[in-house]
mmCIF file of C-alpha atoms and ligand atoms in Angstrom:
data_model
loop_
_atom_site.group_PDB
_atom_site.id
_atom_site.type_symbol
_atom_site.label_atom_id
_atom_site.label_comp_id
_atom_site.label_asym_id
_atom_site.label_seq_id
_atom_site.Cartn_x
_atom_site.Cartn_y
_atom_site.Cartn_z
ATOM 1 C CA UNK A 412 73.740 106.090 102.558
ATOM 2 C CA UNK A 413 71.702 106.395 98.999
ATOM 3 C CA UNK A 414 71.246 109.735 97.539
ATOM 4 C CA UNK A 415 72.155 111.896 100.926
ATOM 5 C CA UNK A 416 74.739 114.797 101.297
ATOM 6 C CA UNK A 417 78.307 113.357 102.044
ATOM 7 C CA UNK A 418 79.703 115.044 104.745
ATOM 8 C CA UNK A 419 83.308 116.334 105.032
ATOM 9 C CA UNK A 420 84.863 116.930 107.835
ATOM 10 C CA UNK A 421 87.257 119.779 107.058
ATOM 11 C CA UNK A 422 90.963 119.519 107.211
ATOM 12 C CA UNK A 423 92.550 120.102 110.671
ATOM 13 C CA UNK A 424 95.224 122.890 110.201
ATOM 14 C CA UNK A 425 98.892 121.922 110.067
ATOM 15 C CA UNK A 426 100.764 121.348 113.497
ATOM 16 C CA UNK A 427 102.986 123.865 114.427
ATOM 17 C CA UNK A 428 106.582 122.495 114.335
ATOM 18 C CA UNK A 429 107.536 121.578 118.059
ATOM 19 C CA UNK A 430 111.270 122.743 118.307
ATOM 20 C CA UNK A 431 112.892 119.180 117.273
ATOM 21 C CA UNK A 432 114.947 118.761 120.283
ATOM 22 C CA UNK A 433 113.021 119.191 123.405
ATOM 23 C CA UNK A 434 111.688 118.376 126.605
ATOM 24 C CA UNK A 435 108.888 115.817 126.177
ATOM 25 C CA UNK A 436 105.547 118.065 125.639
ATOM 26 C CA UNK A 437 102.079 116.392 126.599
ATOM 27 C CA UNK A 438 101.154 115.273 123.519
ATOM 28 C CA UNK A 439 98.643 112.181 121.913
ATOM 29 C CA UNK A 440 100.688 108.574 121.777
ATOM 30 C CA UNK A 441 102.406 108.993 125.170
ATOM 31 C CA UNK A 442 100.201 106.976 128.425
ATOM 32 C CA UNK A 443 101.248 109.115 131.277
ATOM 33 C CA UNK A 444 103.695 106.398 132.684
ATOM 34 C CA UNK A 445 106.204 106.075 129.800
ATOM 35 C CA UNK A 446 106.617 110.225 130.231
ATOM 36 C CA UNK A 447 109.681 110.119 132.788
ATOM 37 C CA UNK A 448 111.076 107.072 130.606
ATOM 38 C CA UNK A 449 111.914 109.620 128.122
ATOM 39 C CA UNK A 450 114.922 112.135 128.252
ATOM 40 C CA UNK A 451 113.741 113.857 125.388
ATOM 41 C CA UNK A 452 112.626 113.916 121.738
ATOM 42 C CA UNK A 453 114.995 114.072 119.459
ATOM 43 C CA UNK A 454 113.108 114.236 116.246
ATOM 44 C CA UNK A 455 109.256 114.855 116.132
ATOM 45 C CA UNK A 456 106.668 112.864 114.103
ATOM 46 C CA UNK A 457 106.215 115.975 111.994
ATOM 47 C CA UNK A 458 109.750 116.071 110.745
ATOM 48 C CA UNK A 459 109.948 112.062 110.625
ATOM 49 C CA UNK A 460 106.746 112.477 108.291
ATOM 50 C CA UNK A 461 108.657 115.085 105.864
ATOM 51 C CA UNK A 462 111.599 113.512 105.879
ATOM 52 C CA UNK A 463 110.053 110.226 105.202
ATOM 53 C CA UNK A 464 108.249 111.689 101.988
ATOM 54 C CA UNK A 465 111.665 112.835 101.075
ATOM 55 C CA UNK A 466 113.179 109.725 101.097
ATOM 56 C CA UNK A 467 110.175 107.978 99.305
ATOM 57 C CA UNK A 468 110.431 110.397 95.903
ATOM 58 C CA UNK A 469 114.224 110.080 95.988
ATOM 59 C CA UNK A 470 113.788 106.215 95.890
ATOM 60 C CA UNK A 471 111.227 105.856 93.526
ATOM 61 C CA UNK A 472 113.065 108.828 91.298
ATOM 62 C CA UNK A 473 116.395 106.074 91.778
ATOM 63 C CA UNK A 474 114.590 102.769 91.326
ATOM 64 C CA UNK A 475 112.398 104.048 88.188
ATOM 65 C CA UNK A 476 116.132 105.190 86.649
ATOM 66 C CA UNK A 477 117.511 102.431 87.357
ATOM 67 C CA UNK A 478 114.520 100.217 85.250
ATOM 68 C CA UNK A 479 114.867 102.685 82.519
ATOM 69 C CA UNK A 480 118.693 102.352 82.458
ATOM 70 C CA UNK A 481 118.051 98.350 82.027
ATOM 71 C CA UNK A 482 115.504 98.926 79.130
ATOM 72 C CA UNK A 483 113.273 97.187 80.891
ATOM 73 C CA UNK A 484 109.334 97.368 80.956
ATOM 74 C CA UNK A 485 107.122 99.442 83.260
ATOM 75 C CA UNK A 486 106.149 95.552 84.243
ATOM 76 C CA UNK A 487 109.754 95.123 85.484
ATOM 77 C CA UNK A 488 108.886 97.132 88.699
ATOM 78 C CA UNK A 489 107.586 93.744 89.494
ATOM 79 C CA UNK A 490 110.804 93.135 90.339
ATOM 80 C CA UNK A 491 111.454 95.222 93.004
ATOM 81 C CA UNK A 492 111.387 93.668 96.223
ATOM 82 C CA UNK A 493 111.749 95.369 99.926
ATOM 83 C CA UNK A 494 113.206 93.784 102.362
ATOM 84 C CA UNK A 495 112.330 94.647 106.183
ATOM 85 C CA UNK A 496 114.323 94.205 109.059
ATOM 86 C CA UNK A 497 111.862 92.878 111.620
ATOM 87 C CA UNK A 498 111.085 94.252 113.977
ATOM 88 C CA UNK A 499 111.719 97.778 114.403
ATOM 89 C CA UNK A 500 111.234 98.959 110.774
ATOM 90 C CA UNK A 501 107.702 98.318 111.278
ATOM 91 C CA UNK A 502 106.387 101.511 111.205
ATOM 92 C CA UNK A 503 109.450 103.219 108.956
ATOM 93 C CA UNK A 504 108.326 100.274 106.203
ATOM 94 C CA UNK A 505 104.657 101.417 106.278
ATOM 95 C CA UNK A 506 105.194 104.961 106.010
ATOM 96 C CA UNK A 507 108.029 104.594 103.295
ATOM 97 C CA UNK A 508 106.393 101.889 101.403
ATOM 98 C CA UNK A 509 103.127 104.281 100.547
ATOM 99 C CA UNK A 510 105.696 106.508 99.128
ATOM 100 C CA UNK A 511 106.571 104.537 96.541
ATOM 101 C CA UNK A 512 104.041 104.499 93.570
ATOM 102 C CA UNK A 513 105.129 101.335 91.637
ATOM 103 C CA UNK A 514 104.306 97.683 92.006
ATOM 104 C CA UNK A 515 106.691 95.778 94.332
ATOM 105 C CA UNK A 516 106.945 92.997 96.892
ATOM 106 C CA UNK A 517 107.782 92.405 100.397
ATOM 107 C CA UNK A 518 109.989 89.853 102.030
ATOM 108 C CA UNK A 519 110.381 90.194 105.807
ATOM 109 C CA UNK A 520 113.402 89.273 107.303
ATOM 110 C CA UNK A 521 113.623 88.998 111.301
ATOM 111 C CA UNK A 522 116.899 89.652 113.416
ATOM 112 C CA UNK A 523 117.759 89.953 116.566
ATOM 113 C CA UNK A 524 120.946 91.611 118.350
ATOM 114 C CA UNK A 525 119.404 92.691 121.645
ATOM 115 C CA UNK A 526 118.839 89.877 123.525
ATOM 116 C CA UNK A 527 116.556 90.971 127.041
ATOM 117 C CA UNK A 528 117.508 94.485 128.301
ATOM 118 C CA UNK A 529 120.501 95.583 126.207
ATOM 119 C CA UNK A 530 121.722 98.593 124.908
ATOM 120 C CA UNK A 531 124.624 97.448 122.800
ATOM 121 C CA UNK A 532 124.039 94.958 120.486
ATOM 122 C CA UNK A 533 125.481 91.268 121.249
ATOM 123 C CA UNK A 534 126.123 90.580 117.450
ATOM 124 C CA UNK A 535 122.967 89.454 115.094
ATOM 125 C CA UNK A 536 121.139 86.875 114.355
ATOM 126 C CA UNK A 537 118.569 85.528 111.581
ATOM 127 C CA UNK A 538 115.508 84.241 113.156
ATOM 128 C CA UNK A 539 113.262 82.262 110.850
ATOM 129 C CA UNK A 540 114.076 82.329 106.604
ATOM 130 C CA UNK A 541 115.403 84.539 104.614
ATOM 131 C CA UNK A 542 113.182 85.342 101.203
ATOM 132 C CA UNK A 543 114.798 83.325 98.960
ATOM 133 C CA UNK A 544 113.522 84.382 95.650
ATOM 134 C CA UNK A 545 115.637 87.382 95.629
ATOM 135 C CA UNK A 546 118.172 86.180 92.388
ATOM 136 C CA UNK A 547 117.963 89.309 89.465
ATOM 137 C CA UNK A 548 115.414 91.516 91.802
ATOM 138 C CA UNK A 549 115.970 94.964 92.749
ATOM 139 C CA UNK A 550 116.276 94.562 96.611
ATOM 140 C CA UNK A 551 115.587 97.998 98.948
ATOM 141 C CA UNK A 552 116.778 96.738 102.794
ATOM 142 C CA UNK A 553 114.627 98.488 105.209
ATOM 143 C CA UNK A 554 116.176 99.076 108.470
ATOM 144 C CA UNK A 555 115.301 101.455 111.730
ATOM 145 C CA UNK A 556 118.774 102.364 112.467
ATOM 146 C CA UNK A 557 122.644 101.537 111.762
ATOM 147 C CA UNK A 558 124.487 101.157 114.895
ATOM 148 C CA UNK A 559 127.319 98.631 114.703
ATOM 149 C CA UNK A 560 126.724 97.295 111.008
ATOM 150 C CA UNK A 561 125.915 93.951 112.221
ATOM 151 C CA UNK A 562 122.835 93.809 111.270
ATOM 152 C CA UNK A 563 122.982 95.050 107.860
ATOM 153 C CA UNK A 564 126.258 93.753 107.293
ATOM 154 C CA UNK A 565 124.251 90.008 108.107
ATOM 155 C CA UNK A 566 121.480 90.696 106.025
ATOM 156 C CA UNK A 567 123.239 92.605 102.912
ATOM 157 C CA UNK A 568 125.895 89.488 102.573
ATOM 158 C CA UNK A 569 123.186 86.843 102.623
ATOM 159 C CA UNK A 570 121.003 88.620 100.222
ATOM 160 C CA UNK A 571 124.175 88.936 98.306
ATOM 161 C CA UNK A 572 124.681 85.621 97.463
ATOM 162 C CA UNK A 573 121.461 85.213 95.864
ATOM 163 C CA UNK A 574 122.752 87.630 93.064
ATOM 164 C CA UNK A 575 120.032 90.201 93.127
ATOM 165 C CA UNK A 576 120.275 93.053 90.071
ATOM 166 C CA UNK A 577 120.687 95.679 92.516
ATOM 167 C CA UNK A 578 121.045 95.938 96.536
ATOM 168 C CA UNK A 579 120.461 98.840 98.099
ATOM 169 C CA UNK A 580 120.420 100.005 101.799
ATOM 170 C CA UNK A 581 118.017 102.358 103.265
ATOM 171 C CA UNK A 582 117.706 103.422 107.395
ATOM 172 C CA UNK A 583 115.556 106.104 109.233
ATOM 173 C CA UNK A 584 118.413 106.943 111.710
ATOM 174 C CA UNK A 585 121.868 106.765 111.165
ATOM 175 C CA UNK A 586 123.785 106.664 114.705
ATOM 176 C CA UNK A 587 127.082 107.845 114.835
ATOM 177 C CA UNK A 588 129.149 105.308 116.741
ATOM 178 C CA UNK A 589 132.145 102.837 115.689
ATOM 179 C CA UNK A 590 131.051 100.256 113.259
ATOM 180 C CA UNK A 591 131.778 96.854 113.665
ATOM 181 C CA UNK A 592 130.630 95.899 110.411
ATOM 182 C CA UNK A 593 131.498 98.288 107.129
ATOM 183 C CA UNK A 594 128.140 99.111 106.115
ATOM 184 C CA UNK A 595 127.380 101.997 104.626
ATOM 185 C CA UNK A 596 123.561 103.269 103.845
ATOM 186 C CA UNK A 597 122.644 104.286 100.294
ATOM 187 C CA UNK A 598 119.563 106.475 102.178
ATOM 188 C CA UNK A 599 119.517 107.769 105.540
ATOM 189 C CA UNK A 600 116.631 109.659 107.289
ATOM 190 C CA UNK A 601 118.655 111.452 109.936
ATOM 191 C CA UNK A 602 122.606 111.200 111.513
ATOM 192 C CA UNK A 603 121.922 111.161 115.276
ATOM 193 C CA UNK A 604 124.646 111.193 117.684
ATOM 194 C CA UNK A 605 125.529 108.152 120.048
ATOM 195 C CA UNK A 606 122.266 107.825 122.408
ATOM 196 C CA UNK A 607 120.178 104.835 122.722
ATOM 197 C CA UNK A 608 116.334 105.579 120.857
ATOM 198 C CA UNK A 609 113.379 104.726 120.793
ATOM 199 C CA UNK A 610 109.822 104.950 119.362
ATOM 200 C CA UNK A 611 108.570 105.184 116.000
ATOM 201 C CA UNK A 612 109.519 101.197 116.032
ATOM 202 C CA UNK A 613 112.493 101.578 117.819
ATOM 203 C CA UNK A 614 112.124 99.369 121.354
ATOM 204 C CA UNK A 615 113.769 99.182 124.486
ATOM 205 C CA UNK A 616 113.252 95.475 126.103
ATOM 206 C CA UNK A 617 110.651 95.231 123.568
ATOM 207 C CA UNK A 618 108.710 98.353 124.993
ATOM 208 C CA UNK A 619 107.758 102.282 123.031
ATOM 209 C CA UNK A 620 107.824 101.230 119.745
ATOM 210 C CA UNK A 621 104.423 103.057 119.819
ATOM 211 C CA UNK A 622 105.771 106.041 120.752
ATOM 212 C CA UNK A 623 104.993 108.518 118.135
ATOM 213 C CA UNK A 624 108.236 110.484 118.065
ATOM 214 C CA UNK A 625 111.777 109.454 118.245
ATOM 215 C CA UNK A 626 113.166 110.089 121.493
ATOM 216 C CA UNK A 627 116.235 109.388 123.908
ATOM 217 C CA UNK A 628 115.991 106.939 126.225
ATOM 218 C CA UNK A 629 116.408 108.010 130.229
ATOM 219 C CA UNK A 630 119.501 105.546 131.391
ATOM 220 C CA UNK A 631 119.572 105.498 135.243
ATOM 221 C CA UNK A 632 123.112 106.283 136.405
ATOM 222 C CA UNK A 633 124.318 102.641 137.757
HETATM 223 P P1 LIG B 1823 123.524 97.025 114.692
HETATM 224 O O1 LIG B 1823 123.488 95.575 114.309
HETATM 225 O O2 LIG B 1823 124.377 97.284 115.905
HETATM 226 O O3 LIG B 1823 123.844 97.963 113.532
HETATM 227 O O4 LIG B 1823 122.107 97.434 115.229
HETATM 228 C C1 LIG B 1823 121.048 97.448 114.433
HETATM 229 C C2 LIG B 1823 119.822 96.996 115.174
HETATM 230 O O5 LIG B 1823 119.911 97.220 116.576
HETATM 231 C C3 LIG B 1823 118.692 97.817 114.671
HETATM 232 O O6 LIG B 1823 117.979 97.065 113.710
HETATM 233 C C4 LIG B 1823 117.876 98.071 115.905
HETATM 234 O O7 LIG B 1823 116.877 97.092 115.988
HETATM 235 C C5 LIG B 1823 118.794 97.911 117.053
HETATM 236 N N1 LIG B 1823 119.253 99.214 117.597
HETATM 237 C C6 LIG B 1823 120.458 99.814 117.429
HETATM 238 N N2 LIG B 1823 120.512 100.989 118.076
HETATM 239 C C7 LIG B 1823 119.305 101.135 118.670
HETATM 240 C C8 LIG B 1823 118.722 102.187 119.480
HETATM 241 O O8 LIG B 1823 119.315 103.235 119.787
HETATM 242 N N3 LIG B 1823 117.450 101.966 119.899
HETATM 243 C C9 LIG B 1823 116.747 100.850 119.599
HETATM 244 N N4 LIG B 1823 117.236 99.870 118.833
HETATM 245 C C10 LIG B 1823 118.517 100.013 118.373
HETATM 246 MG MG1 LIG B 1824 116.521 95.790 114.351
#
């Protein structure tokens, strides 16, 4: 368009909260069919947004301290490096990554500990390479959720032994259940109690990671 009035659409006003644990409400990002899948949702895309934010500014706020703290150079933020769990920090990774203002990399690593239709894990494994340029970087682990540790606990050693400057944990959902593995998370989005999850990345046999909400998964009684 040369020269012509731009057009802007006006904001749409703010969602009302939902309360955050509910019955699942009609809403946008659920086909009909996955409805009676769901129990319910346990924390809404409004207060996964906010929270996410949160998390963001308290990252950067740690990760630009920690560069000043080494004397290093605004340039040094070259050096920070995220590392996503593949693949159900997807969506967590995009949302959290445009949260953080500075100039970093990304270095995907995939695992898997859910072989088929499981809902405990059956230990992890790496699938594919690890990044392995990760010696004197400032590494941020990106994970959906800690359950047993496994995971992380597989990831965080082998990163380890590259000698990074810093390793650092960070997880959306936090489930409260017996670790296997001592991991502990430096950030955490929410504690949820012991219930199998998904959406917002989170899968079930490989299924509603593009739910838009987190919710509980319906488990037929056997
Ligand atoms: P952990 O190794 O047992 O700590 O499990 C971590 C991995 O298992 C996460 O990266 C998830 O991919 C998956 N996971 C654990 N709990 C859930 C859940 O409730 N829903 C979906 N995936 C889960
Ligand atoms: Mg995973």
């Amino acid at each position: 368009m040369v020269g012509g009035t731009v057009q802007v659409t006006p904001p749409t006003p703010p969602h009302p909260l939902p309360p955050s644990v509910g019955p699942l409400p009609p809403r946008a990002g659920y086909p009909a069919h996955m409805h009676g899948d769901i129990e319910r949702i346990l924390i809404d895309r409004e207060r996964i947004a906010a929270r996410v934010h949160e998390l963001g500014e308290q990252i950067a706020r740690d990760l630009v301290a920690e560069l000043g703290r080494e004397g290093s150079s605004p340039e040094a933020s070259q050096r920070i490096v995220l590392v996503p769990v593949m693949v159900g920090s997807i969506i967590f990774l995009a949302d959290l990554m445009r949260e953080l203002p500075m100039k970093l990399s990304l270095g995907l690593v995939a695992v898997s500990s859910y072989p088929g239709q499981c809902l405990k894990s059956k230990g992890a494994t790496i699938r594919g390479e690890l990044p392995s340029d990760l010696a004197g970087k400032h590494v941020l682990i990106i994970d959906d959720i800690l359950d047993s540790g496994r995971t992380l606990g597989l990831v965080r050693s082998l990163i380890m032994e590259q000698k990074p400057a810093s390793c650092r944990i960070c997880v959306l959902l936090d489930k409260q259940t017996e670790r296997a593995v001592n991991v502990r998370a430096d950030y955490v989005g929410f504690t949820i109690p012991d219930a199998f999850v998904v959406g917002y990345g989170l899968d079930y046999a490989g299924h509603y990671r593009n739910l838009a909400d987190i919710g509980v998964l319906r488990v037929e009684d056997a």
